[in-house]
PDB file of C-alpha atoms in Angstrom:
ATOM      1  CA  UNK D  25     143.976-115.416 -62.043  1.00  0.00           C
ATOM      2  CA  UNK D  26     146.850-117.676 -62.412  1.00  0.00           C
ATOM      3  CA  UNK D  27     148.062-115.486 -65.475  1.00  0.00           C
ATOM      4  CA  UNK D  28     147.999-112.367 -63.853  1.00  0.00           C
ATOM      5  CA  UNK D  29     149.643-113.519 -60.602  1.00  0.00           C
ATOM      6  CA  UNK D  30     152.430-114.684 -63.014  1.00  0.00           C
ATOM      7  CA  UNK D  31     153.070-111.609 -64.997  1.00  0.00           C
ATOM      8  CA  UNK D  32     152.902-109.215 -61.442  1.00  0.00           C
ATOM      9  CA  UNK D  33     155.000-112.329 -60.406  1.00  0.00           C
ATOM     10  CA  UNK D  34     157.711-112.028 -63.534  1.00  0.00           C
ATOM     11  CA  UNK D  35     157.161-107.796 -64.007  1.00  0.00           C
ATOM     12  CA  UNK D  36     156.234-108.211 -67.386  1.00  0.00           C
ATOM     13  CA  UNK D  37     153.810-105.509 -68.383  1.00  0.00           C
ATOM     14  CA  UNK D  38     150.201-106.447 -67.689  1.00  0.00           C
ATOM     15  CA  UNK D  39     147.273-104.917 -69.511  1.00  0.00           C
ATOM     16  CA  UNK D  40     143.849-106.178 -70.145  1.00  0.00           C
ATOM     17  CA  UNK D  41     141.316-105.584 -72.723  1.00  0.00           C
ATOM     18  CA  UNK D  42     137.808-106.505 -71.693  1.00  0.00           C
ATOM     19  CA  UNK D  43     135.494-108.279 -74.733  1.00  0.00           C
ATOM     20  CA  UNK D  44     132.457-108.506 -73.455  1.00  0.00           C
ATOM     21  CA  UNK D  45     130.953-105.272 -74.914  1.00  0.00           C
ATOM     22  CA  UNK D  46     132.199-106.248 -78.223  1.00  0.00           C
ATOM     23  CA  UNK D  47     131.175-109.491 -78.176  1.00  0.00           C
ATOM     24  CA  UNK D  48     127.534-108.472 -77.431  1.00  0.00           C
ATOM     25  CA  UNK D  49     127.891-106.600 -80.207  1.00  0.00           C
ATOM     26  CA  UNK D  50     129.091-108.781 -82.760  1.00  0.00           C
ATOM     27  CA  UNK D  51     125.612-111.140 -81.386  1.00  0.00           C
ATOM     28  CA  UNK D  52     123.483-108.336 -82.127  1.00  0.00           C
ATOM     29  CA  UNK D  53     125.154-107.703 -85.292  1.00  0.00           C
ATOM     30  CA  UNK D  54     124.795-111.177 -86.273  1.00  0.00           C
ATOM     31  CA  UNK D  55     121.173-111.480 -84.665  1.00  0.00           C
ATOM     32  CA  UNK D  56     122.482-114.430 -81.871  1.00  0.00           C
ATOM     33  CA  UNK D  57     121.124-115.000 -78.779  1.00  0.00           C
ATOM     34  CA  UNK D  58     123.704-115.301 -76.018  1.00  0.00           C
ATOM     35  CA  UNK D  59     122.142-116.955 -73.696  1.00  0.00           C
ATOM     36  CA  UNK D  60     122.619-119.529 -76.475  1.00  0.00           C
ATOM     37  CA  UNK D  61     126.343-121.213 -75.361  1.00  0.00           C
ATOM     38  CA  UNK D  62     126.829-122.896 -78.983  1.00  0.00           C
ATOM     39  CA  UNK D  63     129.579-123.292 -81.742  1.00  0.00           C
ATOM     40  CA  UNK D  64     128.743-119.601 -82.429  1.00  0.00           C
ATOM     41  CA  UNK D  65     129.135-118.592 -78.725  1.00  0.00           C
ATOM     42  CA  UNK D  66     132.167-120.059 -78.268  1.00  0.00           C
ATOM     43  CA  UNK D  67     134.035-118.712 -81.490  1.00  0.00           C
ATOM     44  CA  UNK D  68     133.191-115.728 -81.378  1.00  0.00           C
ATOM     45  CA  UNK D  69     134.880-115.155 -78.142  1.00  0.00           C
ATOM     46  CA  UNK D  70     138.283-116.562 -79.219  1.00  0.00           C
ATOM     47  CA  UNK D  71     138.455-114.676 -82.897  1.00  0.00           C
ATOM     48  CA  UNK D  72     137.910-111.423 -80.695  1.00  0.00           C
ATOM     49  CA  UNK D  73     140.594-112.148 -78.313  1.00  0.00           C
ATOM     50  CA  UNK D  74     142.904-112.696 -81.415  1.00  0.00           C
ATOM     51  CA  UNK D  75     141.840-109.688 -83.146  1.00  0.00           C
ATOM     52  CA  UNK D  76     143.065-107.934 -80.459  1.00  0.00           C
ATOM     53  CA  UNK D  77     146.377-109.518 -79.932  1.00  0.00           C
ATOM     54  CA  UNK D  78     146.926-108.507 -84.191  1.00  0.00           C
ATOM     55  CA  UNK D  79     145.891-105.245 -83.774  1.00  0.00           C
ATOM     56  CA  UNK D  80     147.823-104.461 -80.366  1.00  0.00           C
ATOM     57  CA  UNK D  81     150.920-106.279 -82.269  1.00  0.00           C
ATOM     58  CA  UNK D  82     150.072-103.691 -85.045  1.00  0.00           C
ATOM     59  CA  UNK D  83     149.984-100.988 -82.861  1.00  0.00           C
ATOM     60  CA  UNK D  84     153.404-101.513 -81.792  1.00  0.00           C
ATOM     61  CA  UNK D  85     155.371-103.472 -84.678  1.00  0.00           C
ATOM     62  CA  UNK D  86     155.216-106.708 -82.842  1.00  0.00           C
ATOM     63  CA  UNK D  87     154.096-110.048 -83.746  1.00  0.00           C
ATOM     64  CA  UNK D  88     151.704-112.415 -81.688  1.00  0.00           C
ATOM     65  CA  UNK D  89     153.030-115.394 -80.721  1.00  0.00           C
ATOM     66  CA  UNK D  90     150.861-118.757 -81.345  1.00  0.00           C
ATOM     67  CA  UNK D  91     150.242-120.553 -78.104  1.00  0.00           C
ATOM     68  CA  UNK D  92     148.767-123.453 -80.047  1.00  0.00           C
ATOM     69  CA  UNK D  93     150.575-126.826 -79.677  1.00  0.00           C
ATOM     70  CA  UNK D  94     151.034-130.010 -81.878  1.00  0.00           C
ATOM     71  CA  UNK D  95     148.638-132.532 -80.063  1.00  0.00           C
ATOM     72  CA  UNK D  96     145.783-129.230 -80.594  1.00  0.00           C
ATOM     73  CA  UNK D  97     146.503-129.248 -84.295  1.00  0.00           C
ATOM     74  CA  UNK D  98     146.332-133.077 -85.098  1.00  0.00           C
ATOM     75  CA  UNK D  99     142.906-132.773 -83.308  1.00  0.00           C
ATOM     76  CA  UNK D 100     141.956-129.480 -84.261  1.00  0.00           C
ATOM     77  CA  UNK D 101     141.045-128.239 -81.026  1.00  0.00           C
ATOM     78  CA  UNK D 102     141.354-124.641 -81.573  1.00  0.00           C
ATOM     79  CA  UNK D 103     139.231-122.029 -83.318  1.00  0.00           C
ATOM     80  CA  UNK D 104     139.798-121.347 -86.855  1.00  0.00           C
ATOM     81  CA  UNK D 105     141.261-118.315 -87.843  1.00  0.00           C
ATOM     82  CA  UNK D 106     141.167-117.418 -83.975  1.00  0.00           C
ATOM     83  CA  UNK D 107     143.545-118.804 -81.065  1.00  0.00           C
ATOM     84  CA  UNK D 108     144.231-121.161 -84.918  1.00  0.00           C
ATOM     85  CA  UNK D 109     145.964-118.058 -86.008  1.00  0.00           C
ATOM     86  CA  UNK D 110     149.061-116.120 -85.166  1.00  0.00           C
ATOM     87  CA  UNK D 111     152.140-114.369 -86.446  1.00  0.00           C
ATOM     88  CA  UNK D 112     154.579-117.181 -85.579  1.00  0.00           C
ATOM     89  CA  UNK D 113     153.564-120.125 -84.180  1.00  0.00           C
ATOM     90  CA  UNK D 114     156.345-121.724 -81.790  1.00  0.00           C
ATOM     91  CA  UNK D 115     154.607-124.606 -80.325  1.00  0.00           C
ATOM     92  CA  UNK D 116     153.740-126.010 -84.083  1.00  0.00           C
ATOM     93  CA  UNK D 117     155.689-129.715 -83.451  1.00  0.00           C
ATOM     94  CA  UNK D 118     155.699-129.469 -79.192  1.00  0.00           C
ATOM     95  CA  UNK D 119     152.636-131.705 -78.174  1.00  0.00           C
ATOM     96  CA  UNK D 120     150.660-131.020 -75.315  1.00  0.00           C
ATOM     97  CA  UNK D 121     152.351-133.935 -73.041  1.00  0.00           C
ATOM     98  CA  UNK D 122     155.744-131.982 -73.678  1.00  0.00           C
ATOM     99  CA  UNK D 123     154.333-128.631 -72.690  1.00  0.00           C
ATOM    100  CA  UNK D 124     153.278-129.776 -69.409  1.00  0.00           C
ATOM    101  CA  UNK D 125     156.712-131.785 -68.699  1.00  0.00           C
ATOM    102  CA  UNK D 126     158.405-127.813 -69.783  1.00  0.00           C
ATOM    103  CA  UNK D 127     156.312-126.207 -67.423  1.00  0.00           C
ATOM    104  CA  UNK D 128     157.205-128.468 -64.609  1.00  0.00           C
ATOM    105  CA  UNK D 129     160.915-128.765 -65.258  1.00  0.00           C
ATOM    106  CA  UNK D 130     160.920-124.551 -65.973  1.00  0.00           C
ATOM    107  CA  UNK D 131     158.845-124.535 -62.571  1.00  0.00           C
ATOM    108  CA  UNK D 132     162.122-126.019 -60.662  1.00  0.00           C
ATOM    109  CA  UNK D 133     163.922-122.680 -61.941  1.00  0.00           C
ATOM    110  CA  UNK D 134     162.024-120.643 -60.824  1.00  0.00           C
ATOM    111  CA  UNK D 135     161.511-118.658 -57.234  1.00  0.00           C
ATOM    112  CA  UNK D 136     159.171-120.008 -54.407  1.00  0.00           C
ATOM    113  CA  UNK D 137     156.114-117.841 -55.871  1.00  0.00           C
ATOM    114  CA  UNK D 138     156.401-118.393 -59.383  1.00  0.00           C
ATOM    115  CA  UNK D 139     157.241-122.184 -59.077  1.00  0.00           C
ATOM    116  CA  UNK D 140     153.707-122.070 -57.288  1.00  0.00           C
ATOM    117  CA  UNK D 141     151.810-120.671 -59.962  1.00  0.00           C
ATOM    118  CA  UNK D 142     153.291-122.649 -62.424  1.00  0.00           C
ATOM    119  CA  UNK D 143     152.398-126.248 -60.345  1.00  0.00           C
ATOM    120  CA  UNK D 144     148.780-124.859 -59.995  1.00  0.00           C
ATOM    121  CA  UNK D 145     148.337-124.041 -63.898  1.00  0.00           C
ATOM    122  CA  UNK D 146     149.731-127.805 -64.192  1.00  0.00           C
ATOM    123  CA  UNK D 147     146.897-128.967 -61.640  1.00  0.00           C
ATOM    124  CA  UNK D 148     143.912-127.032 -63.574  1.00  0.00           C
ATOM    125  CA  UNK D 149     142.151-129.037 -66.096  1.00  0.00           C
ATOM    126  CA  UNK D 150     143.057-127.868 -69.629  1.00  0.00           C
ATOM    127  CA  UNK D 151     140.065-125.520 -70.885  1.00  0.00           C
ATOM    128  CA  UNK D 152     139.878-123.205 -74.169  1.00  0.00           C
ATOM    129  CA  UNK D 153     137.545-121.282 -71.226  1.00  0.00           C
ATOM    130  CA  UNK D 154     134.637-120.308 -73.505  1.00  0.00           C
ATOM    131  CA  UNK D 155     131.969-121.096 -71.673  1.00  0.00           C
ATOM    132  CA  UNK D 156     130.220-119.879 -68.193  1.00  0.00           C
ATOM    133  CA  UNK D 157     131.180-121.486 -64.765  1.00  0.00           C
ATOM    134  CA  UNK D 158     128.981-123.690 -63.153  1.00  0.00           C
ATOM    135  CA  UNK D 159     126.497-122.378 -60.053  1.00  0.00           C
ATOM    136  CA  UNK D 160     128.646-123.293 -57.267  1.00  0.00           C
ATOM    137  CA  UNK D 161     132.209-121.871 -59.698  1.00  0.00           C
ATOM    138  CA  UNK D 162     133.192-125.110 -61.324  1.00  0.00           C
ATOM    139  CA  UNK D 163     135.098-125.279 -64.528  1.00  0.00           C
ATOM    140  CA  UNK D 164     132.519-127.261 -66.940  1.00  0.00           C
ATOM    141  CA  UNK D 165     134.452-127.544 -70.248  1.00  0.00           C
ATOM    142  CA  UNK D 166     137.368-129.513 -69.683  1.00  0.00           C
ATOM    143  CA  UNK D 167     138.962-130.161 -73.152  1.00  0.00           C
ATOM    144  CA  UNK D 168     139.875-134.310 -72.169  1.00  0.00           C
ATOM    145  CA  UNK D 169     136.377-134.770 -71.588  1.00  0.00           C
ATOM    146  CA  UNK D 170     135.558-133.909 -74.981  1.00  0.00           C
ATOM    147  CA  UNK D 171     138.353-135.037 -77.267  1.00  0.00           C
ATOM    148  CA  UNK D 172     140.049-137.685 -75.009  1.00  0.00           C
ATOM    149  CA  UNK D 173     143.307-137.480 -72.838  1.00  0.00           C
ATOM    150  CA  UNK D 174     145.788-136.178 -74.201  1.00  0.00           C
ATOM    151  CA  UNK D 175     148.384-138.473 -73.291  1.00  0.00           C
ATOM    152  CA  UNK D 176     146.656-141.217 -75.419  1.00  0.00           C
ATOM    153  CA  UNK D 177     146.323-139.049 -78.230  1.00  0.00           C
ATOM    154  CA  UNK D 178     150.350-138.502 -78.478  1.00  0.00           C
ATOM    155  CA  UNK D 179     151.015-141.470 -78.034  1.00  0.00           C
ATOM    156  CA  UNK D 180     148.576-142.573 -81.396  1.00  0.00           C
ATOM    157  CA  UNK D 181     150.090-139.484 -83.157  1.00  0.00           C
ATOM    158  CA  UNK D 182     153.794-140.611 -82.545  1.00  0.00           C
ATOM    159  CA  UNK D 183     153.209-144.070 -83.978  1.00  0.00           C
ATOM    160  CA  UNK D 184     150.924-143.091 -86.791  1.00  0.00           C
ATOM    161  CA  UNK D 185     153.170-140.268 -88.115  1.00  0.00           C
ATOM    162  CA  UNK D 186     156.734-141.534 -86.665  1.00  0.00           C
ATOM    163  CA  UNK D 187     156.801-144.665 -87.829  1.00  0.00           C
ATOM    164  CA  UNK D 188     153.771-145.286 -90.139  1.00  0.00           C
ATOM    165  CA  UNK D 189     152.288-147.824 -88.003  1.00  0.00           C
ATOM    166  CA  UNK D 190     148.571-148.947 -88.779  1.00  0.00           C
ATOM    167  CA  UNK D 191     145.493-148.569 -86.372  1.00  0.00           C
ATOM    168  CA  UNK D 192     144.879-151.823 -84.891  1.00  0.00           C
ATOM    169  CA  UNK D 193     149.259-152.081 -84.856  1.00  0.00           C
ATOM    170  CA  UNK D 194     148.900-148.731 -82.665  1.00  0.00           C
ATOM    171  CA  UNK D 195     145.771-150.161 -80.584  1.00  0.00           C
ATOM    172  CA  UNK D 196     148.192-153.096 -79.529  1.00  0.00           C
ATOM    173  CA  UNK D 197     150.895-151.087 -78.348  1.00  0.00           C
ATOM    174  CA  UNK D 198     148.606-148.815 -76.488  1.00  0.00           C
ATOM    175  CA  UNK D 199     146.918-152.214 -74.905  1.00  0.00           C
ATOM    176  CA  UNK D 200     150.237-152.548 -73.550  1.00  0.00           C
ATOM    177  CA  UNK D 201     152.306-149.267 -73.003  1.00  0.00           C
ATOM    178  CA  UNK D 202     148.626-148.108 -71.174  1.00  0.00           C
ATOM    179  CA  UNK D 203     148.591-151.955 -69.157  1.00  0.00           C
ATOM    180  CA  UNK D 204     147.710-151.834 -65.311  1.00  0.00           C
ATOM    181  CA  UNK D 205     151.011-151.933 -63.389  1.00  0.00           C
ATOM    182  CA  UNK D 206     152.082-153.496 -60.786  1.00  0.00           C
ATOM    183  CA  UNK D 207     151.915-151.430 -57.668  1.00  0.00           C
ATOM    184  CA  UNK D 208     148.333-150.274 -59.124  1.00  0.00           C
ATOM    185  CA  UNK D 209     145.202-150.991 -58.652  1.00  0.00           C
ATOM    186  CA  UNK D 210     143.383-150.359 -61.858  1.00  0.00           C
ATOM    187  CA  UNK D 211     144.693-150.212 -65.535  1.00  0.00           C
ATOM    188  CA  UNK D 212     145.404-147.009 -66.411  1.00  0.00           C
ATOM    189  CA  UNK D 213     143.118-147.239 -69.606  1.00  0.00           C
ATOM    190  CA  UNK D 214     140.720-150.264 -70.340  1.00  0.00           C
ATOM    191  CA  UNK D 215     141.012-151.553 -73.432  1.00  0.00           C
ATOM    192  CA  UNK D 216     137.620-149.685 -74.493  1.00  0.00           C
ATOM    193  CA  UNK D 217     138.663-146.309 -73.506  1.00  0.00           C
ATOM    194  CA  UNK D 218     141.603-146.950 -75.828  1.00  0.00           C
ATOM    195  CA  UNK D 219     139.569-147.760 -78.650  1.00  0.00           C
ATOM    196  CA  UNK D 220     137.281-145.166 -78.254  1.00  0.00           C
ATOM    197  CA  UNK D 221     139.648-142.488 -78.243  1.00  0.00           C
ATOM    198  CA  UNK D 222     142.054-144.038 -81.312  1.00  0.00           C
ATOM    199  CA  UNK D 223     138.670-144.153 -83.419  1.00  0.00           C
ATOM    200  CA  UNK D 224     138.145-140.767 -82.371  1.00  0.00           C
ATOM    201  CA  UNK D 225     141.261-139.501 -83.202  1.00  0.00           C
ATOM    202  CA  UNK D 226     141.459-140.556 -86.580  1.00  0.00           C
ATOM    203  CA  UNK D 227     138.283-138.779 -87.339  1.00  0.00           C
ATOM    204  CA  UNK D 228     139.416-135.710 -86.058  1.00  0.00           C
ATOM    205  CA  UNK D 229     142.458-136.016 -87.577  1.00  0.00           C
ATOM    206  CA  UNK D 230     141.032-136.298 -90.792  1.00  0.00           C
ATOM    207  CA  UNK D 231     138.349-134.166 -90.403  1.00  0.00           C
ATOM    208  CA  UNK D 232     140.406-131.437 -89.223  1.00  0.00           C
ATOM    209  CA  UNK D 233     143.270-131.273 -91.979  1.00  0.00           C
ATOM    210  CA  UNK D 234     141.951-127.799 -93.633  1.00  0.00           C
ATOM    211  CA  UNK D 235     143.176-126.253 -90.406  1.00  0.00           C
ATOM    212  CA  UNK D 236     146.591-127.164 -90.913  1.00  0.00           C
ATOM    213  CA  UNK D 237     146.851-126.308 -94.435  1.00  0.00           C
ATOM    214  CA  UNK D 238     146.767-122.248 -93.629  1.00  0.00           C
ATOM    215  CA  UNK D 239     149.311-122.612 -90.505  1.00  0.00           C
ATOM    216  CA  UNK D 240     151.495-119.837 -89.834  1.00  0.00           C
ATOM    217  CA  UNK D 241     155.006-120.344 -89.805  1.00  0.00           C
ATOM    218  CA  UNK D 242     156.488-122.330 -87.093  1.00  0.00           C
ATOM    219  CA  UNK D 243     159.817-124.466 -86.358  1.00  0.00           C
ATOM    220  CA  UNK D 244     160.026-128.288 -86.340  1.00  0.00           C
ATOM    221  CA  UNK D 245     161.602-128.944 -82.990  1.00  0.00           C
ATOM    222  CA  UNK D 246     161.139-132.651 -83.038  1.00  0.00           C
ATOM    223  CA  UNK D 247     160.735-135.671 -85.299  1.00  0.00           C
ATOM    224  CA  UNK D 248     156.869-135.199 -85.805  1.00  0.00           C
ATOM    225  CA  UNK D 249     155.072-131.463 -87.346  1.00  0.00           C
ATOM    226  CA  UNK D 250     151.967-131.213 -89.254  1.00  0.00           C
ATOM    227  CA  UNK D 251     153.062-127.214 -90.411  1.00  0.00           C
ATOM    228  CA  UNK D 252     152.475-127.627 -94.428  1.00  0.00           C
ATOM    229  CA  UNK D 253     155.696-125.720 -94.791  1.00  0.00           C
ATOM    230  CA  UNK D 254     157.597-128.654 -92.927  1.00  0.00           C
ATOM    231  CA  UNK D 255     156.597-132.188 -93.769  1.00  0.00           C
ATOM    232  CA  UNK D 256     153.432-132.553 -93.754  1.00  0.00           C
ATOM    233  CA  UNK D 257     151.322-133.023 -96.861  1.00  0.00           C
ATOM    234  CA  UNK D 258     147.834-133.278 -96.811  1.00  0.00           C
ATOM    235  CA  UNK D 259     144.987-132.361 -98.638  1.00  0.00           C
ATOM    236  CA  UNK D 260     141.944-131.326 -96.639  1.00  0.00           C
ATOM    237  CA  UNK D 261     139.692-133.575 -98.621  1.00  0.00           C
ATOM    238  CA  UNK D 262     141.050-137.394 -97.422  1.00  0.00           C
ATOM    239  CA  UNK D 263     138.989-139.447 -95.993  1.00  0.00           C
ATOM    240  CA  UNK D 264     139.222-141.687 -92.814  1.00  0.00           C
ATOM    241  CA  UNK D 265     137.148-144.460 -94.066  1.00  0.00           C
ATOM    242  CA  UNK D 266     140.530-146.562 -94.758  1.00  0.00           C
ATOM    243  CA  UNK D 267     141.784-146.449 -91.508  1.00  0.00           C
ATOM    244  CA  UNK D 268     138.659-146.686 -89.121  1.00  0.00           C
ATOM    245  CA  UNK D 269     138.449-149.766 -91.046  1.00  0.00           C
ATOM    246  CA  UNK D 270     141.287-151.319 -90.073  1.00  0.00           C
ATOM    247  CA  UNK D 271     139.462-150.885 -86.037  1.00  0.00           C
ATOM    248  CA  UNK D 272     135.989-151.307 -87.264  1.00  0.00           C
ATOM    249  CA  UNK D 273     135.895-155.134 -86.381  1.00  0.00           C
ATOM    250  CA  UNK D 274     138.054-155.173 -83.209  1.00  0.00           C
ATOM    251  CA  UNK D 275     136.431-155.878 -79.431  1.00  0.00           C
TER     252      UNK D 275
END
């Protein structure tokens, strides 16, 4: 809703192209059960909705834009060869802290409608949206629950890739840039949350490097990008066993 309030909002052309008929299709094809909300479920869903942004693109010789951002990559929380894919992909080195600080300082530009929208997409959890609402309309895949917050998970990929630091040397300065302040209550993360999500993030790092070996093309805007035609040089094979290691023994 928040989309299409934003284009009627901006007058940018609005058109929509329903999947649900083809994705009940592709199920039948492939003998899946829908009612089924798996791996299968979920992909299929986001490699339609690309197909169709390539073909419209072809339709009109235009290119589709990648929405997919740095901190996405480096966990590899996006579909492969779906919302994984694109023509040019701008967001390649912007992580996902940065593209909600854009949105808010872009939001101050903006007039009193759009500004609106833009503070209320900030306010909604972040959600690939591939799976039904809940009875009473709640949003039930919320992407932090799964991988971790985000804002943790920039701050390990800054330090690993930045300045080479090693995972316990990270853990530390998380400990303390993540400390309970002052005026607070609470810490902001305990120390086990931190831990849990830095040995997560390695192993999805790892895990995940054979999506970032068939990027598209995208610019290096900052100091850190994982595009394979940038800096990054990986081969999909390495292994995380070194570097969960290095956490294995700490409390």
């Amino acid at each position: 809703d928040n989309a299409v309030e934003l284009i009627k909002e901006l007058g940018v052309t609005f058109r929509e192209v329903p999947i649900a008929d083809a994705c009940r299709q592709h199920f039948k094809d492939i003998e899946h059960d829908e009612n089924i909300h798996d791996v299968t479920y979920e992909n299929t869903q986001a490699r339609e909705r690309t197909k169709i942004l390539m073909n419209i693109a072809n339709q009109g010789g235009g290119m589709v834009v990648g929405t997919g951002d740095l901190s996405e990559l480096a966990l590899g929380w996006c579909t492969y060869n779906g919302d994984h894919m694109s023509m040019y992909a701008v967001n390649t080195s912007v992580p996902k802290t940065l593209v909600r600080s854009l949105v808010h300082t872009i939001s101050k530009r903006q007039s009193e409608q759009v500004r609106a929208i833009l503070l209320d997409i900030l306010d909604t959890p972040v959600s690939p949206e591939l799976l039904p609402l809940g009875k009473n309309g709640e949003m039930l895949q919320k992407t932090e629950d799964t991988v971790g917050p985000y804002e943790l998970h920039d701050f390990f990929l800054y330090y690993m890739l930045r300045f080479g630091f090693s995972p316990s040397k990270i853990y530390f300065l998380a400990k303390l840039a993540f400390a309970k302040k002052e005026e607070a209550d609470d810490e902001l993360y305990s120390h086990e949350t931190i831990l849990k999500w830095l040995r997560n993030f390695y192993r999805r790092f790892f895990m995940q490097q054979f999506k970032r070996s068939c990027l598209p093309d995208g610019p290096k805007v900052g100091s850190i990008c994982l595009s394979p035609r940038g800096d990054w040089r990986m081969p999909s094979d390495a292994c995380a066993v070194v570097w969960l290691e290095d956490l294995k023994n700490i409390q």
